[in-house]
mmCIF file of C-alpha atoms in Angstrom:
data_model
loop_
_atom_site.group_PDB
_atom_site.id
_atom_site.type_symbol
_atom_site.label_atom_id
_atom_site.label_comp_id
_atom_site.label_asym_id
_atom_site.label_seq_id
_atom_site.Cartn_x
_atom_site.Cartn_y
_atom_site.Cartn_z
ATOM 1 C CA MET A 63 0.000 0.000 0.000
ATOM 2 C CA SER A 64 1.640 3.255 -1.054
ATOM 3 C CA VAL A 65 1.761 6.293 1.211
ATOM 4 C CA GLN A 66 -0.586 8.018 -1.251
ATOM 5 C CA GLN A 67 -3.217 5.264 -0.974
ATOM 6 C CA ALA A 68 -2.838 5.007 2.775
ATOM 7 C CA SER A 69 -3.216 8.735 3.304
ATOM 8 C CA LYS A 70 -6.691 8.488 1.768
ATOM 9 C CA SER A 71 -7.809 6.278 4.617
ATOM 10 C CA LYS A 72 -6.283 8.446 7.349
ATOM 11 C CA VAL A 73 -8.464 9.853 10.117
ATOM 12 C CA ALA A 74 -9.632 13.467 9.930
ATOM 13 C CA VAL A 75 -8.718 15.462 13.027
ATOM 14 C CA SER A 76 -9.777 18.809 14.443
ATOM 15 C CA PRO A 77 -9.161 21.577 15.295
ATOM 16 C CA LEU A 78 -6.440 21.878 12.637
ATOM 17 C CA GLU A 79 -5.304 25.119 14.320
ATOM 18 C CA LEU A 80 -3.331 22.797 16.613
ATOM 19 C CA GLU A 81 -0.920 22.432 13.654
ATOM 20 C CA ASN A 82 -0.191 26.173 13.552
ATOM 21 C CA ALA A 83 1.731 26.766 16.787
ATOM 22 C CA LYS A 84 5.429 27.321 16.158
ATOM 23 C CA GLU A 85 6.451 26.482 19.725
ATOM 24 C CA PRO A 86 5.195 23.684 21.997
ATOM 25 C CA PRO A 87 2.896 24.658 24.881
ATOM 26 C CA LEU A 88 4.792 24.577 28.190
ATOM 27 C CA ASN A 89 3.666 24.622 31.841
ATOM 28 C CA LEU A 90 0.230 26.134 31.241
ATOM 29 C CA PHE A 91 -0.817 24.751 34.638
ATOM 30 C CA LYS A 92 1.548 24.676 37.606
ATOM 31 C CA PRO A 93 1.437 22.512 40.760
ATOM 32 C CA LYS A 94 -0.027 25.316 42.893
ATOM 33 C CA GLU A 95 -2.878 25.861 40.415
ATOM 34 C CA PRO A 96 -3.460 22.582 38.560
ATOM 35 C CA TYR A 97 -6.198 21.982 35.995
ATOM 36 C CA THR A 98 -9.116 19.786 37.069
ATOM 37 C CA ALA A 99 -9.653 17.281 34.262
ATOM 38 C CA THR A 100 -12.134 14.400 34.011
ATOM 39 C CA ILE A 101 -11.501 10.704 33.459
ATOM 40 C CA VAL A 102 -13.150 9.440 30.251
ATOM 41 C CA SER A 103 -12.111 5.767 30.399
ATOM 42 C CA VAL A 104 -9.723 3.310 32.033
ATOM 43 C CA GLU A 105 -8.837 0.153 30.154
ATOM 44 C CA ARG A 106 -6.529 -2.726 31.086
ATOM 45 C CA LEU A 107 -3.966 -3.063 28.288
ATOM 46 C CA VAL A 108 -2.311 -6.378 29.133
ATOM 47 C CA GLY A 109 -3.357 -10.018 28.999
ATOM 48 C CA PRO A 110 -3.805 -12.412 31.942
ATOM 49 C CA LYS A 111 -0.201 -13.712 31.856
ATOM 50 C CA ALA A 112 1.388 -10.268 32.088
ATOM 51 C CA PRO A 113 3.206 -9.604 35.357
ATOM 52 C CA GLY A 114 1.495 -6.564 36.854
ATOM 53 C CA GLU A 115 -1.240 -4.404 35.405
ATOM 54 C CA THR A 116 -0.889 -1.610 32.849
ATOM 55 C CA CYS A 117 -3.817 0.694 32.062
ATOM 56 C CA HIS A 118 -4.683 3.075 29.250
ATOM 57 C CA ILE A 119 -6.325 6.128 30.792
ATOM 58 C CA VAL A 120 -8.109 8.750 28.692
ATOM 59 C CA ILE A 121 -8.447 12.181 30.330
ATOM 60 C CA ASP A 122 -10.710 15.005 29.134
ATOM 61 C CA HIS A 123 -8.906 18.358 29.387
ATOM 62 C CA GLY A 124 -11.551 20.210 27.371
ATOM 63 C CA GLY A 125 -8.916 21.596 24.996
ATOM 64 C CA ASN A 126 -7.545 23.701 27.878
ATOM 65 C CA VAL A 127 -4.256 21.825 28.365
ATOM 66 C CA PRO A 128 -2.931 21.358 24.812
ATOM 67 C CA TYR A 129 0.338 19.493 24.298
ATOM 68 C CA TRP A 130 2.566 18.084 21.582
ATOM 69 C CA GLU A 131 3.607 14.473 21.002
ATOM 70 C CA GLY A 132 6.456 13.500 23.331
ATOM 71 C CA GLN A 133 5.452 15.832 26.182
ATOM 72 C CA SER A 134 4.333 14.850 29.685
ATOM 73 C CA TYR A 135 1.526 15.777 32.050
ATOM 74 C CA GLY A 136 1.986 16.001 35.788
ATOM 75 C CA VAL A 137 -0.644 14.333 37.973
ATOM 76 C CA ILE A 138 -1.275 15.281 41.610
ATOM 77 C CA PRO A 139 -2.962 12.361 43.383
ATOM 78 C CA PRO A 140 -5.603 13.241 45.989
ATOM 79 C CA GLY A 141 -4.712 13.192 49.675
ATOM 80 C CA GLU A 142 -1.882 14.758 51.625
ATOM 81 C CA ASN A 143 1.838 14.329 51.329
ATOM 82 C CA PRO A 144 2.964 12.002 54.170
ATOM 83 C CA LYS A 145 6.312 13.829 54.299
ATOM 84 C CA LYS A 146 4.640 17.274 54.470
ATOM 85 C CA PRO A 147 1.362 16.951 56.411
ATOM 86 C CA GLY A 148 -1.212 19.483 55.241
ATOM 87 C CA SER A 149 0.395 19.776 51.787
ATOM 88 C CA PRO A 150 -0.739 18.016 48.608
ATOM 89 C CA HIS A 151 1.250 15.137 47.125
ATOM 90 C CA ASN A 152 4.174 15.899 44.833
ATOM 91 C CA VAL A 153 3.516 15.924 41.095
ATOM 92 C CA ARG A 154 4.120 12.635 39.245
ATOM 93 C CA LEU A 155 5.094 12.956 35.583
ATOM 94 C CA TYR A 156 3.595 10.694 32.903
ATOM 95 C CA SER A 157 4.540 10.671 29.230
ATOM 96 C CA ILE A 158 1.461 11.345 27.104
ATOM 97 C CA ALA A 159 0.526 8.351 24.935
ATOM 98 C CA SER A 160 -1.692 10.162 22.420
ATOM 99 C CA THR A 161 -1.225 12.777 19.721
ATOM 100 C CA ARG A 162 -2.244 16.379 20.364
ATOM 101 C CA TYR A 163 -5.703 15.454 19.001
ATOM 102 C CA GLY A 164 -6.202 12.670 21.555
ATOM 103 C CA ASP A 165 -7.801 9.285 20.964
ATOM 104 C CA SER A 166 -11.086 10.904 19.942
ATOM 105 C CA PHE A 167 -9.309 13.126 17.350
ATOM 106 C CA ASP A 168 -10.956 16.339 18.642
ATOM 107 C CA GLY A 169 -8.088 17.940 20.599
ATOM 108 C CA LYS A 170 -9.930 17.582 23.915
ATOM 109 C CA THR A 171 -8.366 14.494 25.509
ATOM 110 C CA ALA A 172 -4.971 13.078 26.442
ATOM 111 C CA SER A 173 -4.117 9.445 27.136
ATOM 112 C CA LEU A 174 -1.690 8.061 29.701
ATOM 113 C CA CYS A 175 -0.148 4.585 29.832
ATOM 114 C CA VAL A 176 0.239 3.698 33.516
ATOM 115 C CA ARG A 177 1.577 0.588 35.213
ATOM 116 C CA ARG A 178 0.393 -0.002 38.764
ATOM 117 C CA ALA A 179 3.346 0.198 41.132
ATOM 118 C CA VAL A 180 2.711 -2.663 43.546
ATOM 119 C CA TYR A 181 5.011 -3.565 46.448
ATOM 120 C CA TYR A 182 5.340 -7.145 47.664
ATOM 121 C CA ASP A 183 6.838 -7.845 51.081
ATOM 122 C CA PRO A 184 9.963 -9.952 50.432
ATOM 123 C CA GLU A 185 9.342 -12.080 53.559
ATOM 124 C CA THR A 186 5.636 -12.847 53.252
ATOM 125 C CA GLY A 187 5.333 -12.451 49.478
ATOM 126 C CA LYS A 188 2.081 -10.547 50.116
ATOM 127 C CA GLU A 189 1.172 -7.182 48.674
ATOM 128 C CA ASP A 190 1.797 -4.317 51.107
ATOM 129 C CA HIS A 191 -0.814 -1.675 50.220
ATOM 130 C CA SER A 192 0.896 0.941 52.400
ATOM 131 C CA LYS A 193 3.924 0.876 50.063
ATOM 132 C CA ASN A 194 2.094 0.734 46.738
ATOM 133 C CA GLY A 195 2.609 3.608 44.299
ATOM 134 C CA VAL A 196 0.135 6.313 45.299
ATOM 135 C CA CYS A 197 -0.438 7.906 41.916
ATOM 136 C CA SER A 198 -0.354 4.870 39.618
ATOM 137 C CA ASN A 199 -2.907 3.045 41.781
ATOM 138 C CA PHE A 200 -5.086 6.160 42.036
ATOM 139 C CA LEU A 201 -5.114 6.478 38.225
ATOM 140 C CA CYS A 202 -5.722 2.776 37.523
ATOM 141 C CA ASN A 203 -8.597 2.749 40.071
ATOM 142 C CA THR A 204 -10.383 5.818 38.657
ATOM 143 C CA LYS A 205 -13.779 5.550 36.993
ATOM 144 C CA PRO A 206 -15.275 7.588 34.140
ATOM 145 C CA GLY A 207 -16.378 10.969 35.508
ATOM 146 C CA ASP A 208 -13.771 11.066 38.300
ATOM 147 C CA LYS A 209 -11.727 14.254 38.571
ATOM 148 C CA VAL A 210 -7.949 14.382 38.253
ATOM 149 C CA GLN A 211 -5.585 17.310 38.925
ATOM 150 C CA ILE A 212 -3.095 17.796 36.086
ATOM 151 C CA THR A 213 -0.143 20.126 35.481
ATOM 152 C CA GLY A 214 1.954 20.890 32.425
ATOM 153 C CA PRO A 215 2.472 20.042 29.714
ATOM 154 C CA SER A 216 6.237 19.750 30.178
ATOM 155 C CA GLY A 217 9.250 18.522 28.269
ATOM 156 C CA LYS A 218 11.056 19.380 25.038
ATOM 157 C CA ILE A 219 13.623 16.573 24.784
ATOM 158 C CA MET A 220 11.195 14.021 23.290
ATOM 159 C CA LEU A 221 9.398 16.316 20.838
ATOM 160 C CA LEU A 222 9.149 14.736 17.387
ATOM 161 C CA PRO A 223 11.304 16.775 14.957
ATOM 162 C CA GLU A 224 9.088 17.426 11.938
ATOM 163 C CA ASP A 225 11.312 19.743 9.897
ATOM 164 C CA ASN A 226 12.335 16.862 7.615
ATOM 165 C CA PRO A 227 9.500 14.425 6.780
ATOM 166 C CA ASN A 228 12.051 12.045 5.199
ATOM 167 C CA ALA A 229 14.050 11.676 8.435
ATOM 168 C CA ASN A 230 14.318 8.245 10.068
ATOM 169 C CA HIS A 231 13.338 7.631 13.699
ATOM 170 C CA ILE A 232 14.539 4.726 15.876
ATOM 171 C CA MET A 233 12.439 4.338 19.033
ATOM 172 C CA ILE A 234 13.550 2.135 21.916
ATOM 173 C CA ALA A 235 11.030 1.541 24.689
ATOM 174 C CA THR A 236 10.673 -0.656 27.727
ATOM 175 C CA GLY A 237 7.163 -1.152 29.085
ATOM 176 C CA THR A 238 5.139 2.043 29.530
ATOM 177 C CA GLY A 239 8.042 3.924 27.914
ATOM 178 C CA VAL A 240 6.214 3.150 24.662
ATOM 179 C CA ALA A 241 3.798 6.025 25.475
ATOM 180 C CA PRO A 242 5.424 8.863 23.481
ATOM 181 C CA PHE A 243 6.081 6.537 20.548
ATOM 182 C CA ARG A 244 2.406 5.626 20.300
ATOM 183 C CA GLY A 245 1.792 9.376 19.885
ATOM 184 C CA TYR A 246 4.491 9.717 17.197
ATOM 185 C CA LEU A 247 3.201 6.722 15.251
ATOM 186 C CA ARG A 248 -0.432 7.816 15.313
ATOM 187 C CA ARG A 249 0.724 11.191 13.988
ATOM 188 C CA MET A 250 2.844 9.544 11.282
ATOM 189 C CA PHE A 251 0.458 6.819 10.175
ATOM 190 C CA MET A 252 -3.086 7.321 11.462
ATOM 191 C CA GLU A 253 -4.002 10.998 11.341
ATOM 192 C CA ASP A 254 -4.507 13.252 8.350
ATOM 193 C CA VAL A 255 -2.304 16.159 9.445
ATOM 194 C CA THR A 256 0.091 18.644 7.847
ATOM 195 C CA PHE A 257 3.061 16.405 8.776
ATOM 196 C CA LYS A 258 3.389 13.945 5.855
ATOM 197 C CA PHE A 259 5.854 11.319 7.050
ATOM 198 C CA ARG A 260 7.982 9.628 4.374
ATOM 199 C CA GLY A 261 10.895 8.233 6.365
ATOM 200 C CA LEU A 262 11.354 5.023 8.358
ATOM 201 C CA ALA A 263 10.015 4.641 11.909
ATOM 202 C CA TRP A 264 11.522 1.649 13.709
ATOM 203 C CA LEU A 265 10.141 0.641 17.107
ATOM 204 C CA PHE A 266 11.877 -1.696 19.553
ATOM 205 C CA LEU A 267 9.653 -2.640 22.504
ATOM 206 C CA GLY A 268 10.952 -4.577 25.510
ATOM 207 C CA VAL A 269 8.382 -6.310 27.745
ATOM 208 C CA ALA A 270 8.201 -9.520 29.792
ATOM 209 C CA ASN A 271 6.033 -11.666 27.516
ATOM 210 C CA ALA A 272 3.481 -11.570 24.686
ATOM 211 C CA ASP A 273 0.658 -10.757 27.113
ATOM 212 C CA SER A 274 2.612 -7.647 28.186
ATOM 213 C CA LEU A 275 2.857 -6.132 24.703
ATOM 214 C CA LEU A 276 1.267 -2.665 24.665
ATOM 215 C CA TYR A 277 -0.752 -1.290 21.714
ATOM 216 C CA ASP A 278 0.369 -4.294 19.681
ATOM 217 C CA ASP A 279 -2.743 -4.239 17.451
ATOM 218 C CA GLU A 280 -2.036 -0.614 16.399
ATOM 219 C CA PHE A 281 1.615 -1.310 15.650
ATOM 220 C CA THR A 282 0.829 -4.507 13.742
ATOM 221 C CA LYS A 283 -1.657 -2.616 11.580
ATOM 222 C CA TYR A 284 0.981 -0.013 10.640
ATOM 223 C CA LEU A 285 3.255 -2.887 9.595
ATOM 224 C CA GLN A 286 0.557 -4.130 7.220
ATOM 225 C CA ASP A 287 -0.379 -0.688 5.892
ATOM 226 C CA PHE A 288 3.076 0.942 5.712
ATOM 227 C CA PRO A 289 5.624 -1.882 5.293
ATOM 228 C CA ASP A 290 8.173 0.455 3.681
ATOM 229 C CA HIS A 291 7.961 3.048 6.454
ATOM 230 C CA PHE A 292 7.584 1.056 9.675
ATOM 231 C CA ARG A 293 9.523 -1.717 11.425
ATOM 232 C CA TYR A 294 8.559 -3.256 14.751
ATOM 233 C CA ASP A 295 10.660 -5.578 16.910
ATOM 234 C CA GLY A 296 9.663 -6.907 20.316
ATOM 235 C CA ALA A 297 12.077 -8.224 22.945
ATOM 236 C CA LEU A 298 10.158 -10.580 25.264
ATOM 237 C CA SER A 299 12.504 -11.224 28.185
ATOM 238 C CA ARG A 300 10.611 -14.194 29.635
ATOM 239 C CA GLU A 301 9.811 -15.892 26.323
ATOM 240 C CA GLN A 302 12.798 -15.303 24.046
ATOM 241 C CA LYS A 303 16.498 -16.059 24.413
ATOM 242 C CA ASN A 304 19.364 -13.926 23.157
ATOM 243 C CA LYS A 305 22.228 -15.434 21.187
ATOM 244 C CA SER A 306 24.096 -16.430 24.376
ATOM 245 C CA GLY A 307 21.031 -18.211 25.756
ATOM 246 C CA GLY A 308 20.128 -15.478 28.274
ATOM 247 C CA LYS A 309 16.928 -13.424 28.465
ATOM 248 C CA MET A 310 16.152 -11.278 25.420
ATOM 249 C CA TYR A 311 16.266 -7.561 26.239
ATOM 250 C CA VAL A 312 16.004 -4.528 23.944
ATOM 251 C CA GLN A 313 19.800 -4.170 23.895
ATOM 252 C CA ASP A 314 20.050 -7.691 22.404
ATOM 253 C CA LYS A 315 17.749 -6.594 19.568
ATOM 254 C CA ILE A 316 19.858 -3.439 19.112
ATOM 255 C CA GLU A 317 22.945 -5.642 18.818
ATOM 256 C CA GLU A 318 21.206 -7.961 16.343
ATOM 257 C CA TYR A 319 20.425 -5.017 14.030
ATOM 258 C CA SER A 320 23.451 -2.904 14.953
ATOM 259 C CA ASP A 321 24.837 -2.568 11.413
ATOM 260 C CA GLU A 322 21.564 -1.105 10.149
ATOM 261 C CA ILE A 323 21.101 1.082 13.231
ATOM 262 C CA PHE A 324 24.606 2.565 13.025
ATOM 263 C CA LYS A 325 24.188 3.219 9.302
ATOM 264 C CA LEU A 326 20.876 5.017 9.959
ATOM 265 C CA LEU A 327 22.497 7.106 12.715
ATOM 266 C CA ASP A 328 25.411 7.996 10.421
ATOM 267 C CA ASP A 329 22.824 9.159 7.884
ATOM 268 C CA GLY A 330 21.175 11.468 10.443
ATOM 269 C CA ALA A 331 18.452 9.306 12.040
ATOM 270 C CA HIS A 332 17.004 10.309 15.407
ATOM 271 C CA ILE A 333 17.174 7.751 18.213
ATOM 272 C CA TYR A 334 14.885 7.879 21.270
ATOM 273 C CA PHE A 335 14.902 5.950 24.532
ATOM 274 C CA CYS A 336 12.012 5.904 26.967
ATOM 275 C CA GLY A 337 11.257 3.709 29.981
ATOM 276 C CA LEU A 338 12.735 2.822 33.357
ATOM 277 C CA LYS A 339 16.173 4.323 33.913
ATOM 278 C CA GLY A 340 17.598 0.837 34.535
ATOM 279 C CA MET A 341 17.365 0.235 30.780
ATOM 280 C CA MET A 342 20.144 2.664 29.847
ATOM 281 C CA PRO A 343 23.346 1.105 31.284
ATOM 282 C CA GLY A 344 22.815 -2.180 29.380
ATOM 283 C CA ILE A 345 21.974 -0.302 26.195
ATOM 284 C CA GLN A 346 25.000 2.012 26.512
ATOM 285 C CA GLU A 347 27.314 -0.984 27.107
ATOM 286 C CA THR A 348 25.934 -2.715 24.020
ATOM 287 C CA LEU A 349 26.317 0.385 21.832
ATOM 288 C CA LYS A 350 29.878 0.867 23.101
ATOM 289 C CA ARG A 351 30.775 -2.768 22.382
ATOM 290 C CA VAL A 352 29.247 -2.603 18.900
ATOM 291 C CA ALA A 353 31.044 0.680 18.124
ATOM 292 C CA GLU A 354 34.397 -0.751 19.205
ATOM 293 C CA LYS A 355 33.876 -3.827 17.014
ATOM 294 C CA ARG A 356 33.338 -1.416 14.130
ATOM 295 C CA GLY A 357 36.539 0.441 15.009
ATOM 296 C CA GLU A 358 34.653 3.506 16.246
ATOM 297 C CA ASN A 359 34.965 5.415 19.514
ATOM 298 C CA TRP A 360 31.523 5.327 21.164
ATOM 299 C CA ASP A 361 32.092 8.342 23.439
ATOM 300 C CA GLU A 362 33.016 10.491 20.433
ATOM 301 C CA LYS A 363 30.102 9.146 18.435
ATOM 302 C CA LEU A 364 27.675 9.809 21.292
ATOM 303 C CA SER A 365 28.862 13.393 21.728
ATOM 304 C CA GLN A 366 28.363 13.935 17.967
ATOM 305 C CA LEU A 367 24.816 12.488 18.137
ATOM 306 C CA LYS A 368 24.003 14.798 21.057
ATOM 307 C CA LYS A 369 25.549 17.787 19.311
ATOM 308 C CA LYS A 370 23.453 17.119 16.188
ATOM 309 C CA LYS A 371 20.333 16.660 18.368
ATOM 310 C CA GLN A 372 19.829 13.069 17.179
ATOM 311 C CA TRP A 373 19.920 11.561 20.716
ATOM 312 C CA HIS A 374 16.768 11.804 22.880
ATOM 313 C CA VAL A 375 16.456 10.147 26.303
ATOM 314 C CA GLU A 376 13.605 10.249 28.797
ATOM 315 C CA VAL A 377 13.897 7.687 31.564
ATOM 316 C CA TYR A 378 12.357 7.586 35.031
#
């Protein structure tokens, strides 16, 4: 299916004025005066064999808290801060998982991809509710119509550069770190917007098993509809083995395709990393090892990528 054919079946979005802003919106609502938004829906994203629960949460901001793909919202959970009695909780940041038009394509909602942070007592093996993540459990427990205090939007590091529609984009996510990339890909492949993407988007997604894959149906559809412009590789740590027989992590997939990845980077591709901060050391070690095998100095290469604004990291 050519890009021309596919663009005919793209979804109309509104208001198209959201395309006109030259600069991203930033910090329209601050922690002292957050915006009160409303929950539209909460949906479990993972199958029964997934460890833990990840939810897709759609929030109605009424068009009052606009954002760009790759930005984050802050959420202030209800209740008081145990470390500062009488004060509200600290803001928790969540990468937005939708485009600026939201999942209903009308510019009035934002979606978050949230994994419940659950703490198990190492001695009893039982869940200790007192140590569970306050905000992730609040969000996953909300019902349509519930109110939620949001701040932001914030962040510029993960904005999708749109100046060159032929540019290539390599996206490396672990778990809920896929959120910003879902936004990019909907903008590239689903919505009829001024940005007409003609490059390659390549997504690597690391999760525990097939039941833990997030938004897999969307990504699989792009593969069918845009085979020349999208690649998608999963690393399922509990179901696949790497070449040395260990668990398969995203860095093993990076190593497997390292020749292509390095060539793309040399030709100006953007590379993005999003997920838990524990993902980066293993990835950096792999990239360093691969570079050395190729007779390149990784530290020099990395500083060049940063200088040319090709390197984008958001980990938490």
